[in-house]
Each structure stands twice: as structure tokens, then as C-alpha cells.
PDB file of C-alpha atoms in Angstrom:
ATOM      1  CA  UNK A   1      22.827  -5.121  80.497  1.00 45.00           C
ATOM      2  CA  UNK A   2      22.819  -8.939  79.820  1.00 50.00           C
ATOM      3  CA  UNK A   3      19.071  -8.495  78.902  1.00 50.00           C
ATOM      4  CA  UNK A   4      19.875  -6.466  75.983  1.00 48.00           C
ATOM      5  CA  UNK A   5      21.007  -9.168  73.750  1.00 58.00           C
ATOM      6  CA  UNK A   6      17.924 -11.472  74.099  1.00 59.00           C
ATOM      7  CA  UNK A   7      15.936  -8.198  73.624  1.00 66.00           C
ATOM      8  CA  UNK A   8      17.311  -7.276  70.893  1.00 64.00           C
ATOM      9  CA  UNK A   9      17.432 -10.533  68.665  1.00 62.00           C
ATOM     10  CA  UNK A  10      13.530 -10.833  68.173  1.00 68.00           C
ATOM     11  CA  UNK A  11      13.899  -6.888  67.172  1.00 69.00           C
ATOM     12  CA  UNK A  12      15.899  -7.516  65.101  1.00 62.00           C
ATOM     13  CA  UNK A  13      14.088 -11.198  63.577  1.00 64.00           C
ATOM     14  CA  UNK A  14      11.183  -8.317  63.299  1.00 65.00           C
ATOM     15  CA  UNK A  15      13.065  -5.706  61.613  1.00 66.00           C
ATOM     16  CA  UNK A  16      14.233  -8.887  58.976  1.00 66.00           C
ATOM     17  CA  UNK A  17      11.055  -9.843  58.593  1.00 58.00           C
ATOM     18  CA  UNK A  18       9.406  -6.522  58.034  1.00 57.00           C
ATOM     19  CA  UNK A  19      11.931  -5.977  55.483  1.00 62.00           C
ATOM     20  CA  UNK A  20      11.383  -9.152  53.666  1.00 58.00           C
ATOM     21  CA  UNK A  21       7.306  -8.381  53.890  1.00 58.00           C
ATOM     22  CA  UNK A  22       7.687  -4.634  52.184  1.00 62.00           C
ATOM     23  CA  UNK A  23       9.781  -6.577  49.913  1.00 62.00           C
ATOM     24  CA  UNK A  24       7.615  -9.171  48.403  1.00 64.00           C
ATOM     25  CA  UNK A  25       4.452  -6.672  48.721  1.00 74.00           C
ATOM     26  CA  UNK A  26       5.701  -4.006  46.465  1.00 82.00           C
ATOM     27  CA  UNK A  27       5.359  -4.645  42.797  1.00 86.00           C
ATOM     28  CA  UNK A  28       6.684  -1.424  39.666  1.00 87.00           C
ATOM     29  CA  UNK A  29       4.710  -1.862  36.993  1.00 92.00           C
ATOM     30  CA  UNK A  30       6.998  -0.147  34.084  1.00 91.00           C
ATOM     31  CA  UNK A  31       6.067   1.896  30.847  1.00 93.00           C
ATOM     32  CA  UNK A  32       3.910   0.200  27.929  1.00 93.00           C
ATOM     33  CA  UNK A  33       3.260  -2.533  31.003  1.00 94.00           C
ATOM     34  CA  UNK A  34       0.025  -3.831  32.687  1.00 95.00           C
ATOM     35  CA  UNK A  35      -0.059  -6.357  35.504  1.00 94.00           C
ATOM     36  CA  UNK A  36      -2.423  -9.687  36.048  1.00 94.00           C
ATOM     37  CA  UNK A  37      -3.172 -10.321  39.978  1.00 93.00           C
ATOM     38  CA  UNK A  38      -3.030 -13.696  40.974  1.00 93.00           C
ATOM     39  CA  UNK A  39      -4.527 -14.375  44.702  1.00 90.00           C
ATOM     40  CA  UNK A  40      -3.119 -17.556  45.958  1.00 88.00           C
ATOM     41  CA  UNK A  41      -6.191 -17.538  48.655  1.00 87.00           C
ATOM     42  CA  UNK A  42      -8.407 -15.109  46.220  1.00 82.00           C
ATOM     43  CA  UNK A  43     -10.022 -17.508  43.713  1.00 84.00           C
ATOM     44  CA  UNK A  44      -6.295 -17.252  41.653  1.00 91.00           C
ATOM     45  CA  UNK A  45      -6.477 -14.951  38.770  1.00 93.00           C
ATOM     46  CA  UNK A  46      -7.977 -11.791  39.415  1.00 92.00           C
ATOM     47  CA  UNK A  47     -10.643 -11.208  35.648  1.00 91.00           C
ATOM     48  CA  UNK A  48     -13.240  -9.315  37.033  1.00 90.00           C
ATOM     49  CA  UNK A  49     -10.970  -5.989  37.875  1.00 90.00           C
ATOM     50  CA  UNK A  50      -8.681  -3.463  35.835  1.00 90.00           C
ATOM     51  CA  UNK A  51      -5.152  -5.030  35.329  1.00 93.00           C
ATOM     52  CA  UNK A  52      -2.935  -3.050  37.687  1.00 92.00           C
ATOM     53  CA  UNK A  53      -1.459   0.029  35.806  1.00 91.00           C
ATOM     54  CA  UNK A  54       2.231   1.912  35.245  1.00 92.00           C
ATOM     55  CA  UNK A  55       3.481   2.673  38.980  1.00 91.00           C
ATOM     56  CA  UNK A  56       3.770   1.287  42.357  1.00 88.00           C
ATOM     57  CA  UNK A  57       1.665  -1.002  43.709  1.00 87.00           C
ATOM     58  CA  UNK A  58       1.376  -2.848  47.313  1.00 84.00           C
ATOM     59  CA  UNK A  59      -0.454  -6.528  47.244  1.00 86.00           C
ATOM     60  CA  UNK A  60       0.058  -9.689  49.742  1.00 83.00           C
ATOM     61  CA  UNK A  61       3.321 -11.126  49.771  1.00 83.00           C
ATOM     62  CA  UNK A  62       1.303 -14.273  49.358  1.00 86.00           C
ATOM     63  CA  UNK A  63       0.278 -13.389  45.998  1.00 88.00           C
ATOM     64  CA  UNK A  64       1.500 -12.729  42.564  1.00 91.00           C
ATOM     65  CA  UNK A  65       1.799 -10.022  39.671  1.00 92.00           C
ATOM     66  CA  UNK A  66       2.420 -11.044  36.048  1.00 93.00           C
ATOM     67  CA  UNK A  67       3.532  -8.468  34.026  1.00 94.00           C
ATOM     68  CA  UNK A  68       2.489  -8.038  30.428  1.00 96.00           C
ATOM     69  CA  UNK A  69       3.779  -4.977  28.054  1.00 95.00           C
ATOM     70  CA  UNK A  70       0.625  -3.790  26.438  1.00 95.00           C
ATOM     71  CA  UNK A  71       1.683  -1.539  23.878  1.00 95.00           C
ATOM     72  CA  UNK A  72       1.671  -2.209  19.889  1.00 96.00           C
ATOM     73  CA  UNK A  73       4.345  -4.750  19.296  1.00 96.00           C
ATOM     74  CA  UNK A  74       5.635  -6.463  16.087  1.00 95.00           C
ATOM     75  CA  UNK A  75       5.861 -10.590  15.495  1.00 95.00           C
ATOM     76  CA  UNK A  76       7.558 -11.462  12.007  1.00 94.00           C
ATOM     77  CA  UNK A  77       6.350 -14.572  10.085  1.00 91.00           C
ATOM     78  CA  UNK A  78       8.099 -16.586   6.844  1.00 91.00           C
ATOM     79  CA  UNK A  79       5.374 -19.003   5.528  1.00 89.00           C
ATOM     80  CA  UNK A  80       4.908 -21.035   2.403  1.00 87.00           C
ATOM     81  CA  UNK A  81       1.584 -21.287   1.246  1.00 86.00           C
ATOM     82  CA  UNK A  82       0.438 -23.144  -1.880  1.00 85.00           C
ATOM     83  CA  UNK A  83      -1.175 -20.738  -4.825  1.00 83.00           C
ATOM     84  CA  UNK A  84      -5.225 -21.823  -6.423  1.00 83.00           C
ATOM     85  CA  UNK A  85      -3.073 -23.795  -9.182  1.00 80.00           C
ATOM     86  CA  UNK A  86      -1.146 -25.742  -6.792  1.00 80.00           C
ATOM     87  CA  UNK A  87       2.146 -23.810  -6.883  1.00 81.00           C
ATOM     88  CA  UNK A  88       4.511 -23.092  -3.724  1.00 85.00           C
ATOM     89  CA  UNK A  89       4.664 -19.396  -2.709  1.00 85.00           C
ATOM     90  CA  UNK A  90       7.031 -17.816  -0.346  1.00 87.00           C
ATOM     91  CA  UNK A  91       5.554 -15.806   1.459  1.00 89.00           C
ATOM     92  CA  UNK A  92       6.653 -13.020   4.464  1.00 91.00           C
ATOM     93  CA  UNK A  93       4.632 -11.324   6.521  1.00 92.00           C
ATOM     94  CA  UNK A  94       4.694  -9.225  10.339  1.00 94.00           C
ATOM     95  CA  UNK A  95       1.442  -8.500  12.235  1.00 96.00           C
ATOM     96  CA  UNK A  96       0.992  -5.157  14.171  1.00 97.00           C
ATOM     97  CA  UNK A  97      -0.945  -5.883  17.656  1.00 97.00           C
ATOM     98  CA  UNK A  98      -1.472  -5.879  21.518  1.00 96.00           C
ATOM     99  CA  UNK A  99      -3.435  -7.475  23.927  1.00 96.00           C
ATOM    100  CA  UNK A 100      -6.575  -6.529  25.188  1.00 95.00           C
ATOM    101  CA  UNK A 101      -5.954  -4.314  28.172  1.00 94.00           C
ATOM    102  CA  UNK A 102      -9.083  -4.713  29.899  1.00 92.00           C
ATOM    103  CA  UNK A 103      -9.229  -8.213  29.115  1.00 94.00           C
ATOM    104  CA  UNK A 104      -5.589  -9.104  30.124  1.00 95.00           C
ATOM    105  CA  UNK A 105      -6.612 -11.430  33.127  1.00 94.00           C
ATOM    106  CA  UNK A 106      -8.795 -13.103  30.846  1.00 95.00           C
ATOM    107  CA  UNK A 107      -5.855 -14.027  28.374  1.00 96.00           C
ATOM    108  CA  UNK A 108      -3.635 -15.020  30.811  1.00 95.00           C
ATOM    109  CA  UNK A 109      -5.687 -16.949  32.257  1.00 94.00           C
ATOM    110  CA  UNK A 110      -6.776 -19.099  29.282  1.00 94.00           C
ATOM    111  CA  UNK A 111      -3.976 -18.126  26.608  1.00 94.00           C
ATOM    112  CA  UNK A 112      -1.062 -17.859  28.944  1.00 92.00           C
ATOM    113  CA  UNK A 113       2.103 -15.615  28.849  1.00 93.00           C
ATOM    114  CA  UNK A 114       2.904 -17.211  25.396  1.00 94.00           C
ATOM    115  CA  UNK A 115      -0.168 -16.679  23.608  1.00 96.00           C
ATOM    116  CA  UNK A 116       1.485 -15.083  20.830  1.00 95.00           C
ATOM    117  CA  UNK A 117       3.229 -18.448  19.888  1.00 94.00           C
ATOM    118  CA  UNK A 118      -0.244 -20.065  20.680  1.00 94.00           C
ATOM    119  CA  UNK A 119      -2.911 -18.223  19.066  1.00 95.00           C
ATOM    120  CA  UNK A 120      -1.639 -15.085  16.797  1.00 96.00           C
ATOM    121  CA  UNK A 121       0.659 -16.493  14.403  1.00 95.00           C
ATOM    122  CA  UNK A 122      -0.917 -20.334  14.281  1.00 95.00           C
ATOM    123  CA  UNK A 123      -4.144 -17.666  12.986  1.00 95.00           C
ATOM    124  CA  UNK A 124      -2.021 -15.933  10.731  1.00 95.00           C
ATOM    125  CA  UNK A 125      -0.554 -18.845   9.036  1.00 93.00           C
ATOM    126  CA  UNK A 126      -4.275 -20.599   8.294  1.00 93.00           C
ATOM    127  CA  UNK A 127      -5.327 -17.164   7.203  1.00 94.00           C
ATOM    128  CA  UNK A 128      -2.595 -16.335   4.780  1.00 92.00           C
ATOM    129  CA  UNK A 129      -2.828 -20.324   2.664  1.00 91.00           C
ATOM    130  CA  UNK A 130      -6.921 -19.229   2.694  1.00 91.00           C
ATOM    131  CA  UNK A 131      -6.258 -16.095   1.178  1.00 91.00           C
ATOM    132  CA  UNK A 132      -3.536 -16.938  -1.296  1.00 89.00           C
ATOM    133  CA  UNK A 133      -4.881 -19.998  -2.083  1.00 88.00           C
ATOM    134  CA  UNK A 134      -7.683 -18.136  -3.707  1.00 88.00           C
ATOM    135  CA  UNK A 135      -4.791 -16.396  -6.081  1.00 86.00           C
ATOM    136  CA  UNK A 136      -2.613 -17.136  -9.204  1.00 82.00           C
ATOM    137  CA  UNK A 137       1.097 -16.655  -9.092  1.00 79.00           C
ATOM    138  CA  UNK A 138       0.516 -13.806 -11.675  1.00 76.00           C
ATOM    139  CA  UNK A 139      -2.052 -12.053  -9.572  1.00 78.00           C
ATOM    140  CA  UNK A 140      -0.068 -12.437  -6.276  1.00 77.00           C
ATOM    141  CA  UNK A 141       3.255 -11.088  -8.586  1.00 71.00           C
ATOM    142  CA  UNK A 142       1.619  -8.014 -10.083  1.00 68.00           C
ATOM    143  CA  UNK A 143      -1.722  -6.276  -8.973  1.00 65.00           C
ATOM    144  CA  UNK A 144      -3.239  -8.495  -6.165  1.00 74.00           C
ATOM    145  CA  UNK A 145      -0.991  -7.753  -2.953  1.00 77.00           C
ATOM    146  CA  UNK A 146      -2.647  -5.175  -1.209  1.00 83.00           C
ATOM    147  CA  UNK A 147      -5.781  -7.637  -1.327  1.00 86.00           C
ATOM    148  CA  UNK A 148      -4.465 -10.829  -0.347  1.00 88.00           C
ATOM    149  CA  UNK A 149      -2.450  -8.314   2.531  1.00 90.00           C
ATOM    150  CA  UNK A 150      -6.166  -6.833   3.517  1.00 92.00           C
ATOM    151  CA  UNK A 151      -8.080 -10.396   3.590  1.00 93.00           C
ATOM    152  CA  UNK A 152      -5.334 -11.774   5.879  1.00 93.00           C
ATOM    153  CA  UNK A 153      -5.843  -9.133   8.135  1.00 95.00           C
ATOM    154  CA  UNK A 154      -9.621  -9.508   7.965  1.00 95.00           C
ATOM    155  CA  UNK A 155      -9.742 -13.237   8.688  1.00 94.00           C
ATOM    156  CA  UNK A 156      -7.277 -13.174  11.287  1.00 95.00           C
ATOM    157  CA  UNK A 157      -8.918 -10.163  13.069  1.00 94.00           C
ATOM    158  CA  UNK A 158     -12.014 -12.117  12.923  1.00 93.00           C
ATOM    159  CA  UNK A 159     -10.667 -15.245  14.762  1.00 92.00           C
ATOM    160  CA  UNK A 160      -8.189 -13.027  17.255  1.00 94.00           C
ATOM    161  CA  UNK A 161     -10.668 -10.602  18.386  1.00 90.00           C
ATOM    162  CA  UNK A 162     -12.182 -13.412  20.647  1.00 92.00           C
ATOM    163  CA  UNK A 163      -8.949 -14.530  21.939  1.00 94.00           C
ATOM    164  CA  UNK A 164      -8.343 -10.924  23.232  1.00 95.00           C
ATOM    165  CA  UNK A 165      -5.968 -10.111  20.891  1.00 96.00           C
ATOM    166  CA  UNK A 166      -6.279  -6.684  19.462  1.00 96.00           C
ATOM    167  CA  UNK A 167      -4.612  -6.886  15.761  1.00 96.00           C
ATOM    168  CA  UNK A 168      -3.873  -3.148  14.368  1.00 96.00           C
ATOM    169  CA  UNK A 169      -2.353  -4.420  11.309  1.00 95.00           C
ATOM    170  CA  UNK A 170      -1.168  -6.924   8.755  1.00 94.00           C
ATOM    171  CA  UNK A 171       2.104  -5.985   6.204  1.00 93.00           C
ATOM    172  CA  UNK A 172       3.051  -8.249   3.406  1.00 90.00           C
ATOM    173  CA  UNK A 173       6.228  -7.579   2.998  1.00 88.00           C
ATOM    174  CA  UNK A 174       7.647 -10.127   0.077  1.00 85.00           C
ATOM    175  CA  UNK A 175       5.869 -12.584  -2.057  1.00 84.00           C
ATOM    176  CA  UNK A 176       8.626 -14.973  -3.509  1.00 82.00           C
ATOM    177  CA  UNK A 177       7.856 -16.919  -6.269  1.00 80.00           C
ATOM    178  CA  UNK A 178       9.160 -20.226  -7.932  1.00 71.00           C
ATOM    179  CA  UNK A 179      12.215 -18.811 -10.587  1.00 70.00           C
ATOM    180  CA  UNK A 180      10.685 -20.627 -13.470  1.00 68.00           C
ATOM    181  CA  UNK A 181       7.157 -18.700 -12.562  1.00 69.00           C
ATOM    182  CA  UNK A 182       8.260 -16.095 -11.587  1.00 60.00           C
ATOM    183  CA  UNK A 183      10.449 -15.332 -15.222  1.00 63.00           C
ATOM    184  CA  UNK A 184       7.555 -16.632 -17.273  1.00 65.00           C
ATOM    185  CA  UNK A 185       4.876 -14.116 -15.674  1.00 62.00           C
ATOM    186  CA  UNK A 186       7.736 -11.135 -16.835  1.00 62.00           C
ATOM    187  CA  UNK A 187       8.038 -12.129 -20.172  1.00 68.00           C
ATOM    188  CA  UNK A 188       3.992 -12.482 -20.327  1.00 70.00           C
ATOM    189  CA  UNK A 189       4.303  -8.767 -18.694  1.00 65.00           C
ATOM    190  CA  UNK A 190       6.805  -7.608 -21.330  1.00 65.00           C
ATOM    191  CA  UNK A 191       5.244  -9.314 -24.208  1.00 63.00           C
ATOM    192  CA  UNK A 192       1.902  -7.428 -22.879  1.00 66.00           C
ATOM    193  CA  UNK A 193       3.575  -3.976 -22.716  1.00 70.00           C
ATOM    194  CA  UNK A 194       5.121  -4.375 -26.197  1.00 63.00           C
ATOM    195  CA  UNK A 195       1.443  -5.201 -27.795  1.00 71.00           C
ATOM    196  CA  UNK A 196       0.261  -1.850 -25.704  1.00 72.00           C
ATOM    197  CA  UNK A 197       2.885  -0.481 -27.470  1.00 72.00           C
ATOM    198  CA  UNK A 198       2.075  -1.370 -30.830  1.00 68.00           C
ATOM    199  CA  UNK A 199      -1.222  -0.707 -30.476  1.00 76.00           C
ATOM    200  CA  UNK A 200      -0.811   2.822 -29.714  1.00 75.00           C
ATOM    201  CA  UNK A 201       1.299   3.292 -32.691  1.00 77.00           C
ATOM    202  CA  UNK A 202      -1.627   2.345 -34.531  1.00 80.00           C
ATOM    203  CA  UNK A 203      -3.973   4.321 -33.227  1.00 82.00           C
ATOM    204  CA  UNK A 204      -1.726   7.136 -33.396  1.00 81.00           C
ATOM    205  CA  UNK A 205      -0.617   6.455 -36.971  1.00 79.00           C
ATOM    206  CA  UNK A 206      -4.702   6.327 -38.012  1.00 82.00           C
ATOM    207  CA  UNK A 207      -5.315   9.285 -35.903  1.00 83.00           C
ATOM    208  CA  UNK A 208      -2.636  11.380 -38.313  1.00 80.00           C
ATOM    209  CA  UNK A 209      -4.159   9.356 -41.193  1.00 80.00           C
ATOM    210  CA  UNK A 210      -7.810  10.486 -40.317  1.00 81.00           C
ATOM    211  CA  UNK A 211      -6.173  14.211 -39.472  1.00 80.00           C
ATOM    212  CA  UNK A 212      -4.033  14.314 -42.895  1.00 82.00           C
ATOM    213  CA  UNK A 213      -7.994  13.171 -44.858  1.00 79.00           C
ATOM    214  CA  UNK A 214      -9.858  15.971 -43.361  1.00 84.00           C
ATOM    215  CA  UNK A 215      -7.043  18.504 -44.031  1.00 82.00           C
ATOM    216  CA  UNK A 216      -7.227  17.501 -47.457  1.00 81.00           C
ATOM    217  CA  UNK A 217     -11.139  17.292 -48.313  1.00 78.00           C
ATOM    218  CA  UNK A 218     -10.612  21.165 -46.470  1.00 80.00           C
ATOM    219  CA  UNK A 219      -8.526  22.359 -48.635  1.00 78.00           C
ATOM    220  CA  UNK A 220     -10.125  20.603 -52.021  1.00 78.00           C
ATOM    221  CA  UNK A 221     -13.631  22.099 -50.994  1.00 79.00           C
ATOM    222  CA  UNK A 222     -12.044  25.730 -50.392  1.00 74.00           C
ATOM    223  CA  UNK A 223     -10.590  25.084 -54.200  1.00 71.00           C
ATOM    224  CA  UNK A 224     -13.560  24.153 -55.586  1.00 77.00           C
ATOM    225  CA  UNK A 225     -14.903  27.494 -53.708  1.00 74.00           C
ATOM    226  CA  UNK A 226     -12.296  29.716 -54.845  1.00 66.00           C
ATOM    227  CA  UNK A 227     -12.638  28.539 -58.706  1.00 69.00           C
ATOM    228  CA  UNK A 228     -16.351  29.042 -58.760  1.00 69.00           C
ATOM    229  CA  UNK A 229     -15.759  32.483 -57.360  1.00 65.00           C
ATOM    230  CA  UNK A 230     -12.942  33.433 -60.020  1.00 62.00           C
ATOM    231  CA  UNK A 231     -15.565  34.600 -63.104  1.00 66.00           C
ATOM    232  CA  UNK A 232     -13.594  36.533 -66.085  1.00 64.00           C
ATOM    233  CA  UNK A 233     -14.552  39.639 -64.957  1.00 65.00           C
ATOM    234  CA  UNK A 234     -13.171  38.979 -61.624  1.00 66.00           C
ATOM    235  CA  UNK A 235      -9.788  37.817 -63.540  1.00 62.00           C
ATOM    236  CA  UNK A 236      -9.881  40.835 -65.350  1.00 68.00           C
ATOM    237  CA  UNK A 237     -10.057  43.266 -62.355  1.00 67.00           C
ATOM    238  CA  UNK A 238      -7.319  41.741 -60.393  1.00 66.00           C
ATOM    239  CA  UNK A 239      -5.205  41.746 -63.169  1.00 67.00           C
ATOM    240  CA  UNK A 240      -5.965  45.571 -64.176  1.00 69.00           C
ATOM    241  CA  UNK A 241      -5.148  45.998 -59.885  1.00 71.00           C
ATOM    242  CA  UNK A 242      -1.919  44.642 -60.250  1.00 67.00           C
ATOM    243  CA  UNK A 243      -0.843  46.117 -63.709  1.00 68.00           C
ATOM    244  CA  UNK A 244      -1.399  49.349 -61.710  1.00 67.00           C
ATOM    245  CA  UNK A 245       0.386  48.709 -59.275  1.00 67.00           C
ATOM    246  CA  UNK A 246       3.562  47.128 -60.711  1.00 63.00           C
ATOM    247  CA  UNK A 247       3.406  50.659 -62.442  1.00 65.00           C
ATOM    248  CA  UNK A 248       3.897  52.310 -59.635  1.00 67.00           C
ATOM    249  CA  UNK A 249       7.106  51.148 -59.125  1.00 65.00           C
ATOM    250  CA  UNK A 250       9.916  52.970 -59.289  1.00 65.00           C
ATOM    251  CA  UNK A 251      12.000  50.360 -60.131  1.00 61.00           C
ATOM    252  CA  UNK A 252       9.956  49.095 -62.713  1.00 51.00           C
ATOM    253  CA  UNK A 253      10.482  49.434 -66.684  1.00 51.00           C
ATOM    254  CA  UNK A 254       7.128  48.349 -68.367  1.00 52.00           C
ATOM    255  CA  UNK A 255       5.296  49.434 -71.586  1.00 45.00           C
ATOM    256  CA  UNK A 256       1.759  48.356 -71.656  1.00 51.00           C
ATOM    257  CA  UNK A 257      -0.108  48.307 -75.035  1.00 44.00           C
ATOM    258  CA  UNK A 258      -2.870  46.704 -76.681  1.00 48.00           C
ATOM    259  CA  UNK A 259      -4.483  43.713 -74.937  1.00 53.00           C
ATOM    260  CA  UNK A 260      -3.938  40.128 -75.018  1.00 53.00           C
ATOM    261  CA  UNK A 261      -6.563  37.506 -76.143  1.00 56.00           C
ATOM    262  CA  UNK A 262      -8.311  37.446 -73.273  1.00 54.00           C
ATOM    263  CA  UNK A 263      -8.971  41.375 -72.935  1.00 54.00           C
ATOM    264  CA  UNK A 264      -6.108  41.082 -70.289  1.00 56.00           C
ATOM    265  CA  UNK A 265      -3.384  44.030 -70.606  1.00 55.00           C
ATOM    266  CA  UNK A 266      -0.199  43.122 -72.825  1.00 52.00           C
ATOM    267  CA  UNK A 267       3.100  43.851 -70.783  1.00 52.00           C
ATOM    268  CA  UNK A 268       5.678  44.000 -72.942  1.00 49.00           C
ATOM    269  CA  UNK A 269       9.576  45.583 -71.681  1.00 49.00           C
ATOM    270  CA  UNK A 270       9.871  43.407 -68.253  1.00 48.00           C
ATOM    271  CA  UNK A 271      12.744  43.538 -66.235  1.00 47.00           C
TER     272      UNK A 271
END
């Protein structure tokens, strides 16, 4: 019986132990994540393997797991970048991306945990003053934003894509110019739209013109038709057509005698 005790202790030291072990061995990798292994006695971080994946996983207590989320995520920027003529633009931006899963002990080794802070958006803000220092404040204002939005994206992919930094997108989402600028460019734009304007009501007033001539020069050539077509004899026969007829009216009172002048009949008693 008095045994017990000093059996039991180092059971019990084991059991501690044991628990401590299972403890520091067992690493949950969540949803969206991806783990680095670092060996402490391995050579340190583990590049030439798959980053451990979503689940449970067992390694050394002696060694470590850092834990990246590797899904699409969002990083907003506010920059102010100088225009091609020198002005100060305001501009804001966001940047769609992840890191490269099967290169993710590769960035943390040389980028680090913070490598968004120390490559992504230092690349972004170079890329946007190149890009919109190509511009005019009236071409960033009106028609140029998709492009300066898809030559960001190009020159920053081009300089991430080494740093394994997968970049799915780049958003412009305001372009804020000086007030002064900005109101002169919308009176330019309304003066503009006003001359489009009265240019149209040209055209469209010589269009009717044009329409209103050709009308005419119709109808004067059917004229000139008709009167070449109306000989005396012609003259005569309509009018002998409709002296019958108006006598066979009912309602009509008419005495016809003679002729006129012109060999026409004379109708005399109207009403």
C-alpha cells in the first residue's frame, strides 16, 4: 500500500506529459486556410511540399504551423497620384487577390505573414501614378476609367505574379478631382453637348429644307406634265363629261344652249 503513491506519481508525470505532447502535435487547419511547416531540426521552412490543407493534422511538438487563409480577399487603397499635366488626383482603389497556394512556403518564407503591407499595395501604388500619369484630368473624369483601371491591373499583375501573389482583380472605385478642374471639364462637357445640339438642328432643319425642294420640283414637273397633256380637245371632252353629268341630277335646274367661245357648252339657269 505505501508503494502506491511513488508508483503512481511518474504515471501520472506520464499521463501530463502525454497530454501536453498530443497537445502541441495536433494542429486544425480551418476553411479558406492553408498551413506553412516550419521544422525547427528540418532545414526550417518546409517549400518543397504541399502546404498542409483544411483538417487535422499531427506534426512534432518541436515544430511549427503558420496558418495563412488562402481564399480571394479584398485590401482597400486611397492614393494621390499626379495627372500627365502635373495636377493632383484622388484616387481610390481595392485589389481582388490570394496567395499562391502551392507556393505558400515560398512567400512566407521570403515575404513573411505581412506581405500584403510589403509587396501588394507598395505595387499598386507605383502602378496606379504610372498609369494615370499617362492621363489628363478630362480623360480620367469622362471616358478613360476602365483603361487606367485595366493597366493598373496589368502592371501590378506583372510585378506580383513573381512574388506569389495571385491578383484576380483591380476596381477603381472613385477618381476625385481638384474642384476648380473638375467644374471646368463640365462646363467644357456642357458647352460640347449644346454645340451637338445645335448642330443637329441644322442638319435637321437642311434635311426638311432639301425634303421641302424635291417635293416642290415633284410637283412643278407633274404640272408641267399635266398642262402639256390638257390639248382643247381634251378640255372639250371633260367638259361635255361633266355637263352630262351635272344633268343627271335630280336636284339640278340647268338649261344648256348654244356654245360659248371656245365651242364649250353655255350653262345658263344655275342654282
Amino acid at each position: 500500500m505505501e508503494k502506491l503513491p511513488k508508483i503512481g506519481l511518474p504515471i501520472l508525470i506520464l499521463i501530463i506529459v502525454g497530454i501536453v505532447f498530443i497537445t502541441k502535435s495536433t494542429v486544425t487547419i480551418g476553411s479558406g486556410e492553408a498551413g506553412v511547416l516550419y521544422k525547427t531540426f528540418g532545414g526550417g521552412v518546409v517549400t518543397d511540399e504541399a502546404p498542409l490543407g483544411e483538417g487535422f493534422h499531427l506534426v512534432a511538438p518541436w515544430n511549427k504551423v503558420i496558418v495563412y487563409e488562402v481564399r480571394q480577399q479584398e485590401v482597400f487603397e486611397k492614393m494621390q497620384v499626379l495627372s500627365s499635366n502635373g495636377l493632383e488626383i484622388k484616387l481610390d482603389a481595392s485589389a481582388w487577390f490570394q496567395p499562391d497556394y502551392s507556393k505558400l512556403g515560398l512567400l512566407h518564407q521570403q515575404k513573411g505573414e505581412n506581405y500584403v503591407a510589403r509587396v501588394l499595395l507598395p505595387t499598386i501604388r507605383s502602378a496606379a501614378r504610372s498609369v494615370v500619369g499617362r492621363y489628363t484630368p478630362e480623360q480620367l473624369y469622362s471616358s478613360k476609367r476602365d483603361a487606367i483601371q485595366k493597366e493598373i491591373f496589368e502592371e501590378t499583375q506583372k510585378i506580383v505574379k513573381s512574388e506569389y501573389i495571385q491578383l484576380n482583380e483591380i476596381l477603381v472605385r472613385d477618381v476625385t478631382l481638384p474642384t476648380t478642374i473638375k467644374e471646368a471639364i463640365e462646363r467644357k462637357l456642357r458647352q460640347e453637348q449644346e454645340s451637338l445640339e445645335y448642330e443637329f438642328r441644322i442638319e435637321k432643319a437642311t434635311k426638311e429644307a432639301e425634303r421641302q425642294r424635291i417635293d416642290a420640283e415633284g410637283k412643278a414637273k407633274a404640272n408641267t406634265i399635266l398642262s402639256a397633256s390638257l390639248t382643247d380637245k381634251i378640255l372639250k371632252e371633260k367638259g361635255i363629261e361633266a355637263t352630262l353629268q351635272l344633268a343627271k341630277s335630280p336636284n339640278a335646274k340647268v338649261v344648256v344652249i348654244g356654245s360659248s367661245k371656245d365651242g364649250m357648252p353655255l350653262i345658263l339657269g344655275n342654282q
